[in-house]
Amino acid sequence: MASHVGPRAAGTDGSDFKHREKVASHYQMSASSKSEIKKLTVVHFILWILVAAQVTVTHLNLVSHDLVAMPYQWEYPYLLSLFPSFIGALAMPKNNISYLVISMISAGLFSVAPLIFGAMEMFPLAQQLYRHGKAYRFIFGFSAVSVMYLLMVIAIQVHALQIYYSKKLLDAWFNSTLEKKKK
């Protein structure tokens, strides 16, 4: 028992901490990966809101098409990218490996694949803008191609990092499971 009053025990200078227990590395990895995934999910949600707002505003004719351009084809399947983040969030509290794997696979299908398709879909328009300086679609006065490519660059980084940290989290959970089976 530790004494809150009185002198320190003879022969201890405070350097006898090496024998104390430490948090296992896979638990530290799990906690830090979960934290990073939560931050990236918030950024993904903000990007998703921007895409959903553009789709909603244009289809409900809330503003002129001169102010906000019609959405590109890739934006519709990208709206499904919220489901992988939701499944990943369900996996976190109880370290559910199967939900995390489903989240990783569906993130590739519903998040990354539409972004790759969108890059290919918009490339001729971006090339035309670069070579001739002509843009035909605008979002609040900016070229729609430029705005959407900027959004795509951010989104691809967010989704790549989500998948990366999910893989690290999966590895940490597997290590934890293996250690429990050894005991």
PDB file of C-alpha atoms in Angstrom, residues 11-152:
ATOM      1  CA  GLY A  11      16.008   2.251  -0.919  1.00  0.00           C
ATOM      2  CA  THR A  12      13.566   3.595  -3.522  1.00  0.00           C
ATOM      3  CA  ASP A  13      14.374   6.577  -5.638  1.00  0.00           C
ATOM      4  CA  GLY A  14      11.430   6.285  -8.040  1.00  0.00           C
ATOM      5  CA  SER A  15      13.331   4.368 -10.706  1.00  0.00           C
ATOM      6  CA  ASP A  16      11.731   1.022  -9.876  1.00  0.00           C
ATOM      7  CA  PHE A  17       8.927   1.497 -12.405  1.00  0.00           C
ATOM      8  CA  LYS A  18      10.154  -1.042 -14.967  1.00  0.00           C
ATOM      9  CA  HIS A  19       8.487  -3.967 -13.212  1.00  0.00           C
ATOM     10  CA  ARG A  20       5.045  -2.372 -13.467  1.00  0.00           C
ATOM     11  CA  GLU A  21       2.507  -3.585 -15.979  1.00  0.00           C
ATOM     12  CA  LYS A  22       2.120  -1.756 -19.264  1.00  0.00           C
ATOM     13  CA  VAL A  23      -0.788  -1.582 -21.679  1.00  0.00           C
ATOM     14  CA  ALA A  24      -0.254  -4.148 -24.419  1.00  0.00           C
ATOM     15  CA  SER A  25       0.693  -2.668 -27.767  1.00  0.00           C
ATOM     16  CA  HIS A  26      -2.317  -4.099 -29.582  1.00  0.00           C
ATOM     17  CA  TYR A  27      -4.653  -2.316 -27.156  1.00  0.00           C
ATOM     18  CA  GLN A  28      -2.796   0.953 -27.733  1.00  0.00           C
ATOM     19  CA  MET A  29      -2.980   0.355 -31.500  1.00  0.00           C
ATOM     20  CA  SER A  30      -6.690  -0.406 -31.255  1.00  0.00           C
ATOM     21  CA  ALA A  31      -7.438   2.775 -29.322  1.00  0.00           C
ATOM     22  CA  SER A  32      -5.398   5.031 -31.614  1.00  0.00           C
ATOM     23  CA  SER A  33      -6.811   3.437 -34.785  1.00  0.00           C
ATOM     24  CA  LYS A  34     -10.376   3.804 -33.523  1.00  0.00           C
ATOM     25  CA  SER A  35      -9.721   7.459 -32.788  1.00  0.00           C
ATOM     26  CA  GLU A  36      -8.317   8.096 -36.266  1.00  0.00           C
ATOM     27  CA  ILE A  37     -11.196   6.270 -37.944  1.00  0.00           C
ATOM     28  CA  LYS A  38     -13.710   8.359 -36.003  1.00  0.00           C
ATOM     29  CA  LYS A  39     -12.014  11.593 -37.120  1.00  0.00           C
ATOM     30  CA  LEU A  40     -11.926  10.423 -40.736  1.00  0.00           C
ATOM     31  CA  THR A  41     -15.585   9.414 -40.538  1.00  0.00           C
ATOM     32  CA  VAL A  42     -16.489  12.971 -39.503  1.00  0.00           C
ATOM     33  CA  VAL A  43     -14.584  14.376 -42.503  1.00  0.00           C
ATOM     34  CA  HIS A  44     -16.241  11.792 -44.759  1.00  0.00           C
ATOM     35  CA  PHE A  45     -19.654  12.798 -43.420  1.00  0.00           C
ATOM     36  CA  ILE A  46     -18.937  16.463 -44.250  1.00  0.00           C
ATOM     37  CA  LEU A  47     -17.918  15.526 -47.809  1.00  0.00           C
ATOM     38  CA  TRP A  48     -20.999  13.330 -48.142  1.00  0.00           C
ATOM     39  CA  ILE A  49     -23.220  16.222 -46.996  1.00  0.00           C
ATOM     40  CA  LEU A  50     -21.708  18.458 -49.698  1.00  0.00           C
ATOM     41  CA  VAL A  51     -22.390  15.897 -52.437  1.00  0.00           C
ATOM     42  CA  ALA A  52     -25.875  15.149 -51.091  1.00  0.00           C
ATOM     43  CA  ALA A  53     -26.642  18.886 -50.923  1.00  0.00           C
ATOM     44  CA  GLN A  54     -25.658  19.362 -54.556  1.00  0.00           C
ATOM     45  CA  VAL A  55     -27.777  16.397 -55.681  1.00  0.00           C
ATOM     46  CA  THR A  56     -30.762  17.500 -53.586  1.00  0.00           C
ATOM     47  CA  VAL A  57     -30.605  21.156 -54.568  1.00  0.00           C
ATOM     48  CA  THR A  58     -30.407  20.412 -58.281  1.00  0.00           C
ATOM     49  CA  HIS A  59     -33.099  17.737 -58.358  1.00  0.00           C
ATOM     50  CA  LEU A  60     -35.564  19.781 -56.315  1.00  0.00           C
ATOM     51  CA  ASN A  61     -34.803  22.878 -58.454  1.00  0.00           C
ATOM     52  CA  LEU A  62     -34.135  24.972 -55.359  1.00  0.00           C
ATOM     53  CA  VAL A  63     -31.588  27.111 -57.223  1.00  0.00           C
ATOM     54  CA  SER A  64     -30.832  27.808 -60.840  1.00  0.00           C
ATOM     55  CA  HIS A  65     -28.713  25.309 -62.760  1.00  0.00           C
ATOM     56  CA  ASP A  66     -26.442  28.249 -63.584  1.00  0.00           C
ATOM     57  CA  LEU A  67     -25.629  28.580 -59.887  1.00  0.00           C
ATOM     58  CA  VAL A  68     -25.287  24.865 -59.041  1.00  0.00           C
ATOM     59  CA  ALA A  69     -24.608  22.424 -61.876  1.00  0.00           C
ATOM     60  CA  MET A  70     -26.363  19.110 -62.342  1.00  0.00           C
ATOM     61  CA  PRO A  71     -24.498  16.293 -60.563  1.00  0.00           C
ATOM     62  CA  TYR A  72     -22.146  14.012 -62.437  1.00  0.00           C
ATOM     63  CA  GLN A  73     -23.046  10.338 -62.720  1.00  0.00           C
ATOM     64  CA  TRP A  74     -20.470   9.206 -60.154  1.00  0.00           C
ATOM     65  CA  GLU A  75     -22.104  11.270 -57.418  1.00  0.00           C
ATOM     66  CA  TYR A  76     -25.169   9.021 -57.197  1.00  0.00           C
ATOM     67  CA  PRO A  77     -23.325   5.799 -56.262  1.00  0.00           C
ATOM     68  CA  TYR A  78     -21.040   7.847 -53.994  1.00  0.00           C
ATOM     69  CA  LEU A  79     -24.097   8.666 -51.882  1.00  0.00           C
ATOM     70  CA  LEU A  80     -24.024   5.002 -50.810  1.00  0.00           C
ATOM     71  CA  SER A  81     -20.605   5.582 -49.224  1.00  0.00           C
ATOM     72  CA  LEU A  82     -22.258   6.451 -45.936  1.00  0.00           C
ATOM     73  CA  PHE A  83     -23.151   2.784 -45.345  1.00  0.00           C
ATOM     74  CA  PRO A  84     -19.536   1.528 -44.988  1.00  0.00           C
ATOM     75  CA  SER A  85     -18.849   4.227 -42.405  1.00  0.00           C
ATOM     76  CA  PHE A  86     -22.024   3.286 -40.535  1.00  0.00           C
ATOM     77  CA  ILE A  87     -21.075  -0.418 -40.531  1.00  0.00           C
ATOM     78  CA  GLY A  88     -17.562   0.498 -39.377  1.00  0.00           C
ATOM     79  CA  ALA A  89     -19.040   2.522 -36.530  1.00  0.00           C
ATOM     80  CA  LEU A  90     -21.100  -0.506 -35.515  1.00  0.00           C
ATOM     81  CA  ALA A  91     -17.911  -2.604 -35.427  1.00  0.00           C
ATOM     82  CA  MET A  92     -16.038  -0.332 -33.014  1.00  0.00           C
ATOM     83  CA  PRO A  93     -17.737  -0.771 -29.617  1.00  0.00           C
ATOM     84  CA  LYS A  94     -17.490  -4.567 -29.430  1.00  0.00           C
ATOM     85  CA  ASN A  95     -14.472  -5.090 -31.729  1.00  0.00           C
ATOM     86  CA  ASN A  96     -16.618  -6.933 -34.263  1.00  0.00           C
ATOM     87  CA  ILE A  97     -14.169  -8.267 -36.847  1.00  0.00           C
ATOM     88  CA  SER A  98     -16.793  -9.341 -39.392  1.00  0.00           C
ATOM     89  CA  TYR A  99     -18.435  -5.890 -39.439  1.00  0.00           C
ATOM     90  CA  LEU A 100     -15.043  -4.265 -39.887  1.00  0.00           C
ATOM     91  CA  VAL A 101     -14.213  -6.534 -42.835  1.00  0.00           C
ATOM     92  CA  ILE A 102     -17.602  -5.786 -44.418  1.00  0.00           C
ATOM     93  CA  SER A 103     -16.950  -2.089 -43.871  1.00  0.00           C
ATOM     94  CA  MET A 104     -13.535  -2.277 -45.552  1.00  0.00           C
ATOM     95  CA  ILE A 105     -14.827  -4.179 -48.589  1.00  0.00           C
ATOM     96  CA  SER A 106     -17.875  -1.964 -49.011  1.00  0.00           C
ATOM     97  CA  ALA A 107     -15.708   1.157 -48.630  1.00  0.00           C
ATOM     98  CA  GLY A 108     -13.800   0.017 -51.687  1.00  0.00           C
ATOM     99  CA  LEU A 109     -17.021  -0.620 -53.609  1.00  0.00           C
ATOM    100  CA  PHE A 110     -19.144   2.351 -52.550  1.00  0.00           C
ATOM    101  CA  SER A 111     -16.494   4.973 -51.777  1.00  0.00           C
ATOM    102  CA  VAL A 112     -13.328   4.436 -53.786  1.00  0.00           C
ATOM    103  CA  ALA A 113     -14.838   2.903 -56.948  1.00  0.00           C
ATOM    104  CA  PRO A 114     -17.240   5.822 -57.611  1.00  0.00           C
ATOM    105  CA  LEU A 115     -14.358   8.260 -57.115  1.00  0.00           C
ATOM    106  CA  ILE A 116     -12.224   6.418 -59.662  1.00  0.00           C
ATOM    107  CA  PHE A 117     -15.162   6.307 -62.083  1.00  0.00           C
ATOM    108  CA  GLY A 118     -15.745  10.032 -61.478  1.00  0.00           C
ATOM    109  CA  ALA A 119     -12.132  10.854 -62.237  1.00  0.00           C
ATOM    110  CA  MET A 120     -12.468   9.048 -65.554  1.00  0.00           C
ATOM    111  CA  GLU A 121     -15.882  10.597 -66.263  1.00  0.00           C
ATOM    112  CA  MET A 122     -14.693  14.152 -65.671  1.00  0.00           C
ATOM    113  CA  PHE A 123     -11.248  13.818 -67.261  1.00  0.00           C
ATOM    114  CA  PRO A 124     -12.292  15.026 -70.778  1.00  0.00           C
ATOM    115  CA  LEU A 125     -13.973  18.067 -69.206  1.00  0.00           C
ATOM    116  CA  ALA A 126     -10.925  18.795 -67.070  1.00  0.00           C
ATOM    117  CA  GLN A 127      -8.711  18.431 -70.126  1.00  0.00           C
ATOM    118  CA  GLN A 128     -10.912  20.868 -72.047  1.00  0.00           C
ATOM    119  CA  LEU A 129     -10.780  23.324 -69.154  1.00  0.00           C
ATOM    120  CA  TYR A 130      -6.992  23.048 -68.960  1.00  0.00           C
ATOM    121  CA  ARG A 131      -6.329  23.312 -72.694  1.00  0.00           C
ATOM    122  CA  HIS A 132      -8.960  25.818 -73.776  1.00  0.00           C
ATOM    123  CA  GLY A 133     -10.092  27.457 -70.546  1.00  0.00           C
ATOM    124  CA  LYS A 134     -13.718  26.551 -71.274  1.00  0.00           C
ATOM    125  CA  ALA A 135     -16.078  25.295 -68.612  1.00  0.00           C
ATOM    126  CA  TYR A 136     -19.774  24.663 -69.146  1.00  0.00           C
ATOM    127  CA  ARG A 137     -20.868  23.687 -65.645  1.00  0.00           C
ATOM    128  CA  PHE A 138     -20.446  25.873 -62.600  1.00  0.00           C
ATOM    129  CA  ILE A 139     -20.899  25.645 -58.854  1.00  0.00           C
ATOM    130  CA  PHE A 140     -21.250  29.118 -57.337  1.00  0.00           C
ATOM    131  CA  GLY A 141     -19.214  30.641 -60.152  1.00  0.00           C
ATOM    132  CA  PHE A 142     -16.385  28.109 -60.023  1.00  0.00           C
ATOM    133  CA  SER A 143     -15.839  25.443 -62.626  1.00  0.00           C
ATOM    134  CA  ALA A 144     -17.742  22.339 -61.511  1.00  0.00           C
ATOM    135  CA  VAL A 145     -14.891  20.120 -62.713  1.00  0.00           C
ATOM    136  CA  SER A 146     -12.370  21.961 -60.546  1.00  0.00           C
ATOM    137  CA  VAL A 147     -14.613  21.923 -57.485  1.00  0.00           C
ATOM    138  CA  MET A 148     -15.445  18.240 -57.859  1.00  0.00           C
ATOM    139  CA  TYR A 149     -11.822  17.235 -58.484  1.00  0.00           C
ATOM    140  CA  LEU A 150     -10.847  19.073 -55.309  1.00  0.00           C
ATOM    141  CA  LEU A 151     -13.559  17.225 -53.412  1.00  0.00           C
ATOM    142  CA  MET A 152     -12.405  13.938 -54.970  1.00  0.00           C
TER     143      MET A 152
END
